[in-house]
Amino acid sequence: MNNLRLGSIILTNSLFDYLTSAAIIIIGYIFIKIFDRVFFTKICQLVDRISSSFSELFQKIIKKRGYALFYIILLYLSLSQLNIMKQINRVINSILLILSVYFTVLIIIDVILFFLKKYWRKKVVNEEQQRVFSASIFFIKVIIWFIALLFILDNLNIEITGLMTGLGIGGIAVAFAAQTILADIFNYFTIFFDKPFDVGDFIIVGDYKGTIEHIGIKTTRIRSLSGEQLVISNTDLMNSRINNYKRMQRRRINFSFGVTYDTPLEKLKQIPEMVESIIKDIDKTEFVRAHFSEYGNFSLIHQVVYFINDSDYKVYMDIQQTINFKLRELFDQSEIRFAFPTQTIHLVDKLSDRENYYSSDYKSADINKEGSEN
């Protein structure tokens, strides 16, 4: 023991190597404990001021994932200072690699799920969408773990080129065989995350209109106004222009009416003011304009524009009906008549015209006779 020095060799390693390896572990352990008891609490308090939910995630990552990953890194740095048999060193490095990837993947999944759930809390409306969200999380986890597995195999010098080639060829074959189905599925996720419409929304797609009843993985079902159910593929739906009336904040109404041509000019000038007073007295309406717009075939046409600050179609019809009733009432009081299609036929008395014709002929004949006699 008295002959031991820093350069003394013990099991292919010097005493200095052993001390360096032990110092790395001890110093690293002390640093982690100081960080945990002194700095970690203050950092959590600072993060908590920004976001309490993210503070909980931060604490979970550091305590359950981060410290384990730090200890693995310390162990790797410590063992790297020693000369160990190649076989044992390879096994140790493989184990440390797998553990490092494992805890790193857990951290990545925790972060992704945190932001997805935060986004999802604002969007979830029914159990079906909750099931879709759970399935989406499952697929995300599968993809992340699959990438992690490929990373581990590649770092363990295991040939994965053939595996990747086989998966690529198989994936291309499946994609070509089921491209329509896959397109509908991808468009389903587009509908799910982008939310162009939800169940219960009234939409118009091309010549079809109705209320969304069900959003499936391949098709979307719409209950039309006439009662039948329309089944449209998600791809066709997303490739079309969609009018979503459920999300309309207010309606712009443009309607016209006509009065008869015999309406006096003084009363004609009063009509825009009448319409304006009627609309302004009704709740949820915003008057824009009313004008005598043109001379029609059988009427003097007036055009009216106003807004309804409500998206409900029944509210719109009730307001329009009220306007029509009051407009008729005021017109009756002012003796203004609404126009309707009419025709005026001018009859000519052909018999009298014929007599006039004959008499003119006789007169011309007499004149000619007198002229010839002269």
mmCIF file of C-alpha atoms in Angstrom:
data_model
loop_
_atom_site.group_PDB
_atom_site.id
_atom_site.type_symbol
_atom_site.label_atom_id
_atom_site.label_comp_id
_atom_site.label_asym_id
_atom_site.label_seq_id
_atom_site.Cartn_x
_atom_site.Cartn_y
_atom_site.Cartn_z
ATOM 1 C CA MET A 1 0.000 0.000 0.000
ATOM 2 C CA ASN A 2 2.909 2.360 0.742
ATOM 3 C CA ASN A 3 4.092 1.967 -2.848
ATOM 4 C CA LEU A 4 0.803 3.204 -4.403
ATOM 5 C CA ARG A 5 1.181 6.287 -6.539
ATOM 6 C CA LEU A 6 -1.055 8.144 -8.987
ATOM 7 C CA GLY A 7 0.616 6.306 -11.826
ATOM 8 C CA SER A 8 0.267 2.855 -10.267
ATOM 9 C CA ILE A 9 -1.582 0.443 -12.566
ATOM 10 C CA ILE A 10 -4.470 -1.535 -11.119
ATOM 11 C CA LEU A 11 -6.454 -3.767 -13.531
ATOM 12 C CA THR A 12 -5.207 -1.943 -16.645
ATOM 13 C CA ASN A 13 -6.017 1.491 -15.186
ATOM 14 C CA SER A 14 -3.890 3.883 -13.222
ATOM 15 C CA LEU A 15 -4.872 5.159 -9.802
ATOM 16 C CA PHE A 16 -5.269 8.617 -11.356
ATOM 17 C CA ASP A 17 -7.839 7.246 -13.803
ATOM 18 C CA TYR A 18 -9.865 5.754 -10.963
ATOM 19 C CA LEU A 19 -9.713 8.976 -8.986
ATOM 20 C CA THR A 20 -10.736 11.013 -12.050
ATOM 21 C CA SER A 21 -13.658 8.698 -12.716
ATOM 22 C CA ALA A 22 -14.808 8.882 -9.095
ATOM 23 C CA ALA A 23 -14.353 12.677 -9.025
ATOM 24 C CA ILE A 24 -16.610 13.086 -12.053
ATOM 25 C CA ILE A 25 -19.402 11.161 -10.343
ATOM 26 C CA ILE A 26 -18.974 12.923 -6.980
ATOM 27 C CA ILE A 27 -18.724 16.441 -8.445
ATOM 28 C CA GLY A 28 -21.633 15.795 -10.788
ATOM 29 C CA TYR A 29 -23.762 14.407 -7.960
ATOM 30 C CA ILE A 30 -22.967 17.434 -5.747
ATOM 31 C CA PHE A 31 -23.803 19.795 -8.606
ATOM 32 C CA ILE A 32 -27.166 18.085 -9.173
ATOM 33 C CA LYS A 33 -28.026 18.259 -5.466
ATOM 34 C CA ILE A 34 -27.065 21.951 -5.254
ATOM 35 C CA PHE A 35 -29.128 22.664 -8.356
ATOM 36 C CA ASP A 36 -32.093 20.751 -6.922
ATOM 37 C CA ARG A 37 -32.093 22.474 -3.528
ATOM 38 C CA VAL A 38 -30.988 25.995 -4.465
ATOM 39 C CA PHE A 39 -31.715 26.848 -8.093
ATOM 40 C CA PHE A 40 -34.510 24.476 -9.082
ATOM 41 C CA THR A 41 -37.126 26.007 -6.754
ATOM 42 C CA LYS A 42 -36.323 29.540 -7.909
ATOM 43 C CA ILE A 43 -36.496 28.526 -11.556
ATOM 44 C CA CYS A 44 -39.866 26.866 -10.954
ATOM 45 C CA GLN A 45 -41.178 30.024 -9.301
ATOM 46 C CA LEU A 46 -40.007 32.096 -12.265
ATOM 47 C CA VAL A 47 -41.634 29.715 -14.744
ATOM 48 C CA ASP A 48 -44.806 29.635 -12.653
ATOM 49 C CA ARG A 49 -45.204 33.395 -13.121
ATOM 50 C CA ILE A 50 -45.283 32.862 -16.865
ATOM 51 C CA SER A 51 -47.489 29.745 -16.926
ATOM 52 C CA SER A 52 -48.550 27.562 -14.023
ATOM 53 C CA SER A 53 -49.354 24.613 -16.305
ATOM 54 C CA PHE A 54 -45.950 24.803 -17.988
ATOM 55 C CA SER A 55 -44.349 25.031 -14.541
ATOM 56 C CA GLU A 56 -45.893 21.656 -13.658
ATOM 57 C CA LEU A 57 -44.540 20.192 -16.894
ATOM 58 C CA PHE A 58 -41.094 21.646 -16.186
ATOM 59 C CA GLN A 59 -40.987 20.114 -12.701
ATOM 60 C CA LYS A 60 -42.120 16.733 -14.041
ATOM 61 C CA ILE A 61 -39.493 16.725 -16.798
ATOM 62 C CA ILE A 62 -36.621 17.685 -14.487
ATOM 63 C CA LYS A 63 -37.485 15.405 -11.543
ATOM 64 C CA LYS A 64 -38.670 12.308 -13.412
ATOM 65 C CA ARG A 65 -36.705 12.540 -16.640
ATOM 66 C CA GLY A 66 -33.964 15.124 -16.365
ATOM 67 C CA TYR A 67 -32.150 13.895 -13.255
ATOM 68 C CA ALA A 68 -32.110 10.320 -14.566
ATOM 69 C CA LEU A 69 -30.647 11.569 -17.847
ATOM 70 C CA PHE A 70 -28.014 13.639 -15.976
ATOM 71 C CA TYR A 71 -26.944 10.598 -13.971
ATOM 72 C CA ILE A 72 -26.631 8.519 -17.136
ATOM 73 C CA ILE A 73 -24.429 11.208 -18.698
ATOM 74 C CA LEU A 74 -22.279 11.331 -15.521
ATOM 75 C CA LEU A 75 -21.885 7.566 -15.568
ATOM 76 C CA TYR A 76 -20.880 7.644 -19.219
ATOM 77 C CA LEU A 77 -18.291 10.411 -18.634
ATOM 78 C CA SER A 78 -16.962 8.569 -15.606
ATOM 79 C CA LEU A 79 -16.563 5.230 -17.374
ATOM 80 C CA SER A 80 -14.998 6.891 -20.399
ATOM 81 C CA GLN A 81 -11.966 7.682 -18.211
ATOM 82 C CA LEU A 82 -11.273 3.976 -17.673
ATOM 83 C CA ASN A 83 -9.838 1.302 -19.927
ATOM 84 C CA ILE A 84 -12.414 -1.489 -19.993
ATOM 85 C CA MET A 85 -12.554 -4.625 -22.104
ATOM 86 C CA LYS A 86 -14.084 -3.956 -25.502
ATOM 87 C CA GLN A 87 -16.939 -6.411 -25.017
ATOM 88 C CA ILE A 88 -17.872 -5.014 -21.608
ATOM 89 C CA ASN A 89 -17.434 -1.440 -22.818
ATOM 90 C CA ARG A 90 -19.696 -2.114 -25.796
ATOM 91 C CA VAL A 91 -22.417 -3.570 -23.564
ATOM 92 C CA ILE A 92 -22.180 -0.659 -21.131
ATOM 93 C CA ASN A 93 -22.299 1.939 -23.934
ATOM 94 C CA SER A 94 -25.291 0.179 -25.512
ATOM 95 C CA ILE A 95 -27.178 0.178 -22.218
ATOM 96 C CA LEU A 96 -26.384 3.833 -21.595
ATOM 97 C CA LEU A 97 -27.420 4.709 -25.173
ATOM 98 C CA ILE A 98 -30.750 2.918 -24.796
ATOM 99 C CA LEU A 99 -31.434 4.590 -21.441
ATOM 100 C CA SER A 100 -30.490 8.002 -22.803
ATOM 101 C CA VAL A 101 -32.779 7.631 -25.821
ATOM 102 C CA TYR A 102 -35.546 6.291 -23.589
ATOM 103 C CA PHE A 103 -35.564 9.297 -21.240
ATOM 104 C CA THR A 104 -35.086 11.737 -24.133
ATOM 105 C CA VAL A 105 -38.106 10.313 -25.930
ATOM 106 C CA LEU A 106 -40.161 10.605 -22.723
ATOM 107 C CA ILE A 107 -39.215 14.279 -22.499
ATOM 108 C CA ILE A 108 -40.153 14.884 -26.157
ATOM 109 C CA ILE A 109 -43.507 13.110 -25.716
ATOM 110 C CA ASP A 110 -44.262 15.085 -22.551
ATOM 111 C CA VAL A 111 -43.637 18.392 -24.332
ATOM 112 C CA ILE A 112 -45.670 17.444 -27.421
ATOM 113 C CA LEU A 113 -48.597 16.166 -25.351
ATOM 114 C CA PHE A 114 -48.551 19.313 -23.221
ATOM 115 C CA PHE A 115 -49.058 21.602 -26.226
ATOM 116 C CA LEU A 116 -51.539 19.240 -27.906
ATOM 117 C CA LYS A 117 -53.683 19.012 -24.784
ATOM 118 C CA LYS A 118 -53.514 22.754 -24.289
ATOM 119 C CA TYR A 119 -54.721 23.224 -27.856
ATOM 120 C CA TRP A 120 -57.315 20.484 -27.440
ATOM 121 C CA ARG A 121 -58.955 22.055 -24.387
ATOM 122 C CA LYS A 122 -60.101 24.902 -26.618
ATOM 123 C CA LYS A 123 -61.444 22.609 -29.344
ATOM 124 C CA VAL A 124 -63.014 19.499 -27.791
ATOM 125 C CA VAL A 125 -66.806 19.393 -27.957
ATOM 126 C CA ASN A 126 -67.907 15.752 -27.869
ATOM 127 C CA GLU A 127 -66.830 12.212 -27.019
ATOM 128 C CA GLU A 128 -66.154 11.272 -30.636
ATOM 129 C CA GLN A 129 -63.563 13.983 -31.004
ATOM 130 C CA GLN A 130 -62.058 12.911 -27.677
ATOM 131 C CA ARG A 131 -61.595 9.398 -29.059
ATOM 132 C CA VAL A 132 -60.000 10.818 -32.195
ATOM 133 C CA PHE A 133 -57.634 12.876 -30.066
ATOM 134 C CA SER A 134 -56.641 9.794 -28.052
ATOM 135 C CA ALA A 135 -56.038 7.863 -31.276
ATOM 136 C CA SER A 136 -53.942 10.748 -32.625
ATOM 137 C CA ILE A 137 -51.802 10.729 -29.471
ATOM 138 C CA PHE A 138 -51.299 6.974 -29.869
ATOM 139 C CA PHE A 139 -50.105 7.354 -33.481
ATOM 140 C CA ILE A 140 -47.785 10.198 -32.497
ATOM 141 C CA LYS A 141 -46.221 8.059 -29.787
ATOM 142 C CA VAL A 142 -45.817 5.135 -32.191
ATOM 143 C CA ILE A 143 -44.053 7.339 -34.747
ATOM 144 C CA ILE A 144 -41.706 8.856 -32.138
ATOM 145 C CA TRP A 145 -40.801 5.475 -30.659
ATOM 146 C CA PHE A 146 -40.263 4.029 -34.139
ATOM 147 C CA ILE A 147 -37.843 6.842 -34.992
ATOM 148 C CA ALA A 148 -36.083 6.292 -31.648
ATOM 149 C CA LEU A 149 -35.772 2.566 -32.390
ATOM 150 C CA LEU A 150 -34.195 3.265 -35.775
ATOM 151 C CA PHE A 151 -31.799 5.708 -34.105
ATOM 152 C CA ILE A 152 -30.739 3.070 -31.546
ATOM 153 C CA LEU A 153 -30.287 0.372 -34.167
ATOM 154 C CA ASP A 154 -28.213 2.668 -36.336
ATOM 155 C CA ASN A 155 -25.937 3.637 -33.405
ATOM 156 C CA LEU A 156 -25.523 -0.016 -32.447
ATOM 157 C CA ASN A 157 -24.117 -0.624 -35.956
ATOM 158 C CA ILE A 158 -27.077 -2.782 -36.937
ATOM 159 C CA GLU A 159 -27.832 -2.643 -40.657
ATOM 160 C CA ILE A 160 -31.211 -0.968 -41.191
ATOM 161 C CA THR A 161 -30.871 -0.092 -44.884
ATOM 162 C CA GLY A 162 -32.682 -3.249 -45.981
ATOM 163 C CA LEU A 163 -35.402 -2.670 -43.388
ATOM 164 C CA MET A 164 -35.919 0.917 -44.506
ATOM 165 C CA THR A 165 -35.951 -0.133 -48.181
ATOM 166 C CA GLY A 166 -38.528 -2.814 -47.492
ATOM 167 C CA LEU A 167 -40.678 -0.432 -45.493
ATOM 168 C CA GLY A 168 -40.372 2.189 -48.221
ATOM 169 C CA ILE A 169 -41.401 -0.165 -51.024
ATOM 170 C CA GLY A 170 -44.203 -1.614 -48.926
ATOM 171 C CA GLY A 171 -45.401 1.839 -47.979
ATOM 172 C CA ILE A 172 -45.451 2.990 -51.606
ATOM 173 C CA ALA A 173 -47.404 -0.116 -52.652
ATOM 174 C CA VAL A 174 -49.952 0.393 -49.881
ATOM 175 C CA ALA A 175 -50.231 4.092 -50.704
ATOM 176 C CA PHE A 176 -50.993 3.384 -54.376
ATOM 177 C CA ALA A 177 -53.487 0.653 -53.511
ATOM 178 C CA ALA A 178 -55.371 2.743 -50.961
ATOM 179 C CA GLN A 179 -54.688 6.302 -52.118
ATOM 180 C CA THR A 180 -58.395 7.235 -52.116
ATOM 181 C CA ILE A 181 -58.900 5.933 -48.596
ATOM 182 C CA LEU A 182 -55.690 7.562 -47.371
ATOM 183 C CA ALA A 183 -56.707 10.866 -48.973
ATOM 184 C CA ASP A 184 -60.035 10.738 -47.115
ATOM 185 C CA ILE A 185 -58.263 9.915 -43.851
ATOM 186 C CA PHE A 186 -55.779 12.789 -44.243
ATOM 187 C CA ASN A 187 -58.625 15.143 -45.079
ATOM 188 C CA TYR A 188 -60.428 13.904 -41.984
ATOM 189 C CA PHE A 189 -57.490 15.030 -39.865
ATOM 190 C CA THR A 190 -57.520 18.312 -41.798
ATOM 191 C CA ILE A 191 -61.167 18.774 -40.811
ATOM 192 C CA PHE A 192 -60.382 17.671 -37.272
ATOM 193 C CA PHE A 193 -57.548 20.140 -36.665
ATOM 194 C CA ASP A 194 -58.481 23.017 -39.012
ATOM 195 C CA LYS A 195 -62.197 22.995 -38.030
ATOM 196 C CA PRO A 196 -63.829 24.408 -41.194
ATOM 197 C CA PHE A 197 -67.096 23.127 -39.696
ATOM 198 C CA ASP A 198 -68.393 21.170 -36.692
ATOM 199 C CA VAL A 199 -71.289 18.844 -36.031
ATOM 200 C CA GLY A 200 -74.463 20.954 -35.998
ATOM 201 C CA ASP A 201 -73.214 23.602 -38.455
ATOM 202 C CA PHE A 202 -75.422 24.527 -41.420
ATOM 203 C CA ILE A 203 -73.299 24.548 -44.584
ATOM 204 C CA ILE A 204 -73.711 24.873 -48.351
ATOM 205 C CA VAL A 205 -71.406 22.793 -50.576
ATOM 206 C CA GLY A 206 -71.988 23.332 -54.266
ATOM 207 C CA ASP A 207 -75.649 22.499 -54.921
ATOM 208 C CA TYR A 208 -76.085 20.780 -51.551
ATOM 209 C CA LYS A 209 -77.098 22.392 -48.298
ATOM 210 C CA GLY A 210 -77.848 20.995 -44.861
ATOM 211 C CA THR A 211 -76.718 20.435 -41.274
ATOM 212 C CA ILE A 212 -73.615 18.394 -40.382
ATOM 213 C CA GLU A 213 -74.665 15.236 -38.520
ATOM 214 C CA HIS A 214 -71.491 13.147 -38.432
ATOM 215 C CA ILE A 215 -67.840 13.590 -39.386
ATOM 216 C CA GLY A 216 -66.311 10.187 -40.088
ATOM 217 C CA ILE A 217 -62.843 9.029 -41.024
ATOM 218 C CA LYS A 218 -63.831 8.563 -44.686
ATOM 219 C CA THR A 219 -67.139 10.397 -45.164
ATOM 220 C CA THR A 220 -69.158 13.248 -43.696
ATOM 221 C CA ARG A 221 -72.939 12.997 -43.373
ATOM 222 C CA ILE A 222 -75.203 15.988 -43.953
ATOM 223 C CA ARG A 223 -78.922 16.198 -43.241
ATOM 224 C CA SER A 224 -80.439 18.192 -46.106
ATOM 225 C CA LEU A 225 -83.341 20.624 -45.787
ATOM 226 C CA SER A 226 -85.651 18.193 -47.574
ATOM 227 C CA GLY A 227 -84.912 15.497 -44.993
ATOM 228 C CA GLU A 228 -82.620 13.012 -46.743
ATOM 229 C CA GLN A 229 -79.066 12.305 -45.594
ATOM 230 C CA LEU A 230 -76.193 13.253 -47.893
ATOM 231 C CA VAL A 231 -72.979 11.225 -47.634
ATOM 232 C CA ILE A 232 -69.958 13.057 -49.066
ATOM 233 C CA SER A 233 -66.339 11.860 -48.984
ATOM 234 C CA ASN A 234 -63.968 14.026 -46.986
ATOM 235 C CA THR A 235 -61.777 14.558 -50.052
ATOM 236 C CA ASP A 236 -64.673 15.885 -52.157
ATOM 237 C CA LEU A 237 -65.787 18.040 -49.247
ATOM 238 C CA MET A 238 -62.374 19.631 -48.690
ATOM 239 C CA ASN A 239 -61.909 20.200 -52.438
ATOM 240 C CA SER A 240 -65.135 22.232 -52.533
ATOM 241 C CA ARG A 241 -65.991 25.744 -51.440
ATOM 242 C CA ILE A 242 -67.917 25.602 -48.193
ATOM 243 C CA ASN A 243 -70.305 28.274 -46.926
ATOM 244 C CA ASN A 244 -70.653 27.872 -43.163
ATOM 245 C CA TYR A 245 -73.726 29.809 -42.030
ATOM 246 C CA LYS A 246 -73.364 28.733 -38.398
ATOM 247 C CA ARG A 247 -70.330 31.004 -38.028
ATOM 248 C CA MET A 248 -71.984 33.993 -39.655
ATOM 249 C CA GLN A 249 -71.947 36.859 -37.145
ATOM 250 C CA ARG A 250 -74.576 38.948 -38.941
ATOM 251 C CA ARG A 251 -76.626 38.895 -42.122
ATOM 252 C CA ARG A 252 -76.662 41.449 -44.945
ATOM 253 C CA ILE A 253 -80.163 41.684 -46.382
ATOM 254 C CA ASN A 254 -80.869 43.132 -49.822
ATOM 255 C CA PHE A 255 -84.503 43.177 -50.949
ATOM 256 C CA SER A 256 -86.561 45.092 -53.502
ATOM 257 C CA PHE A 257 -90.181 46.075 -54.006
ATOM 258 C CA GLY A 258 -92.094 48.050 -56.621
ATOM 259 C CA VAL A 259 -94.880 50.613 -56.573
ATOM 260 C CA THR A 260 -97.227 51.576 -59.383
ATOM 261 C CA TYR A 261 -96.335 54.137 -62.036
ATOM 262 C CA ASP A 262 -99.217 56.401 -61.041
ATOM 263 C CA THR A 263 -97.652 57.111 -57.618
ATOM 264 C CA PRO A 264 -97.273 60.902 -57.199
ATOM 265 C CA LEU A 265 -93.736 62.276 -57.055
ATOM 266 C CA GLU A 266 -94.229 63.703 -53.536
ATOM 267 C CA LYS A 267 -95.188 60.292 -52.139
ATOM 268 C CA LEU A 268 -92.433 58.607 -54.135
ATOM 269 C CA LYS A 269 -89.859 60.780 -52.371
ATOM 270 C CA GLN A 270 -91.254 59.785 -48.952
ATOM 271 C CA ILE A 271 -90.785 56.023 -49.464
ATOM 272 C CA PRO A 272 -87.019 55.825 -48.560
ATOM 273 C CA GLU A 273 -87.708 57.721 -45.313
ATOM 274 C CA MET A 274 -90.583 55.370 -44.484
ATOM 275 C CA VAL A 275 -88.393 52.306 -44.969
ATOM 276 C CA GLU A 276 -85.579 53.811 -42.901
ATOM 277 C CA SER A 277 -87.882 54.611 -39.968
ATOM 278 C CA ILE A 278 -89.355 51.096 -40.038
ATOM 279 C CA ILE A 279 -85.967 49.339 -39.960
ATOM 280 C CA LYS A 280 -84.450 51.586 -37.315
ATOM 281 C CA ASP A 281 -87.347 50.873 -34.936
ATOM 282 C CA ILE A 282 -86.639 47.113 -34.996
ATOM 283 C CA ASP A 283 -84.102 45.552 -32.609
ATOM 284 C CA LYS A 284 -80.972 43.802 -33.962
ATOM 285 C CA THR A 285 -81.106 45.738 -37.227
ATOM 286 C CA GLU A 286 -78.687 48.211 -38.785
ATOM 287 C CA PHE A 287 -80.060 50.335 -41.616
ATOM 288 C CA VAL A 288 -77.742 50.951 -44.582
ATOM 289 C CA ARG A 289 -79.722 52.502 -47.448
ATOM 290 C CA ALA A 290 -83.049 52.687 -49.309
ATOM 291 C CA HIS A 291 -83.314 54.104 -52.843
ATOM 292 C CA PHE A 292 -85.637 54.407 -55.794
ATOM 293 C CA SER A 293 -83.324 52.367 -57.990
ATOM 294 C CA GLU A 294 -84.890 51.979 -61.444
ATOM 295 C CA TYR A 295 -87.891 52.051 -63.730
ATOM 296 C CA GLY A 296 -89.131 48.509 -64.184
ATOM 297 C CA ASN A 297 -91.400 47.022 -66.838
ATOM 298 C CA PHE A 298 -94.506 47.570 -64.749
ATOM 299 C CA SER A 299 -93.297 49.225 -61.490
ATOM 300 C CA LEU A 300 -91.039 51.823 -59.907
ATOM 301 C CA ILE A 301 -88.454 49.635 -58.181
ATOM 302 C CA HIS A 302 -86.981 50.476 -54.763
ATOM 303 C CA GLN A 303 -83.938 48.716 -53.307
ATOM 304 C CA VAL A 304 -83.288 48.341 -49.545
ATOM 305 C CA VAL A 305 -80.126 47.140 -47.742
ATOM 306 C CA TYR A 306 -79.780 46.502 -44.014
ATOM 307 C CA PHE A 307 -77.919 44.245 -41.550
ATOM 308 C CA ILE A 308 -79.271 41.850 -38.919
ATOM 309 C CA ASN A 309 -76.927 41.384 -35.963
ATOM 310 C CA ASP A 310 -77.860 37.729 -35.529
ATOM 311 C CA SER A 311 -77.029 34.596 -37.516
ATOM 312 C CA ASP A 312 -80.280 32.762 -36.762
ATOM 313 C CA TYR A 313 -82.334 32.289 -39.933
ATOM 314 C CA LYS A 314 -85.626 32.391 -38.001
ATOM 315 C CA VAL A 315 -84.690 35.763 -36.515
ATOM 316 C CA TYR A 316 -84.035 37.052 -40.035
ATOM 317 C CA MET A 317 -87.409 35.836 -41.302
ATOM 318 C CA ASP A 318 -89.245 37.321 -38.308
ATOM 319 C CA ILE A 319 -87.611 40.716 -38.870
ATOM 320 C CA GLN A 320 -88.263 40.671 -42.606
ATOM 321 C CA GLN A 321 -91.891 39.758 -41.962
ATOM 322 C CA THR A 322 -92.234 42.663 -39.514
ATOM 323 C CA ILE A 323 -90.779 45.044 -42.112
ATOM 324 C CA ASN A 324 -93.220 43.778 -44.738
ATOM 325 C CA PHE A 325 -96.215 44.204 -42.404
ATOM 326 C CA LYS A 326 -95.263 47.746 -41.376
ATOM 327 C CA LEU A 327 -94.450 48.707 -44.946
ATOM 328 C CA ARG A 328 -97.894 47.564 -46.087
ATOM 329 C CA GLU A 329 -99.519 49.427 -43.204
ATOM 330 C CA LEU A 330 -97.769 52.721 -44.022
ATOM 331 C CA PHE A 331 -98.480 52.367 -47.746
ATOM 332 C CA ASP A 332 -102.180 51.804 -47.055
ATOM 333 C CA GLN A 333 -102.256 54.945 -44.909
ATOM 334 C CA SER A 334 -100.464 56.971 -47.598
ATOM 335 C CA GLU A 335 -102.519 55.433 -50.459
ATOM 336 C CA ILE A 336 -99.421 54.041 -52.125
ATOM 337 C CA ARG A 337 -100.015 50.838 -54.072
ATOM 338 C CA PHE A 338 -97.600 47.961 -54.596
ATOM 339 C CA ALA A 339 -97.154 47.100 -58.241
ATOM 340 C CA PHE A 340 -97.911 43.765 -59.798
ATOM 341 C CA PRO A 341 -97.447 42.551 -63.393
ATOM 342 C CA THR A 342 -100.012 44.254 -65.631
ATOM 343 C CA GLN A 343 -100.598 44.811 -69.358
ATOM 344 C CA THR A 344 -102.435 47.675 -71.031
ATOM 345 C CA ILE A 345 -104.017 46.809 -74.395
ATOM 346 C CA HIS A 346 -104.892 49.716 -76.719
ATOM 347 C CA LEU A 347 -107.852 48.775 -78.974
ATOM 348 C CA VAL A 348 -108.376 50.543 -82.321
ATOM 349 C CA ASP A 349 -111.859 50.984 -83.819
ATOM 350 C CA LYS A 350 -111.204 49.441 -87.228
ATOM 351 C CA LEU A 351 -114.692 50.152 -88.574
ATOM 352 C CA SER A 352 -114.441 53.896 -88.036
ATOM 353 C CA ASP A 353 -110.966 53.835 -89.525
ATOM 354 C CA ARG A 354 -112.312 52.044 -92.578
ATOM 355 C CA GLU A 355 -115.139 54.583 -93.011
ATOM 356 C CA ASN A 356 -112.638 57.410 -92.749
ATOM 357 C CA TYR A 357 -110.546 55.649 -95.337
ATOM 358 C CA TYR A 358 -113.445 55.291 -97.722
ATOM 359 C CA SER A 359 -114.605 58.862 -97.236
ATOM 360 C CA SER A 360 -111.128 60.138 -97.978
ATOM 361 C CA ASP A 361 -111.087 58.029 -101.113
ATOM 362 C CA TYR A 362 -114.393 59.455 -102.217
ATOM 363 C CA LYS A 363 -113.208 62.971 -101.592
ATOM 364 C CA SER A 364 -110.069 62.389 -103.565
ATOM 365 C CA ALA A 365 -112.136 60.874 -106.357
ATOM 366 C CA ASP A 366 -114.447 63.891 -106.439
ATOM 367 C CA ILE A 367 -111.467 66.178 -106.537
ATOM 368 C CA ASN A 368 -109.961 64.241 -109.370
ATOM 369 C CA LYS A 369 -113.321 64.317 -111.198
ATOM 370 C CA GLU A 370 -113.630 68.033 -110.802
ATOM 371 C CA GLY A 371 -110.095 68.437 -111.971
ATOM 372 C CA SER A 372 -110.730 66.394 -115.060
ATOM 373 C CA GLU A 373 -113.892 68.336 -115.890
ATOM 374 C CA ASN A 374 -112.001 71.562 -115.624
#
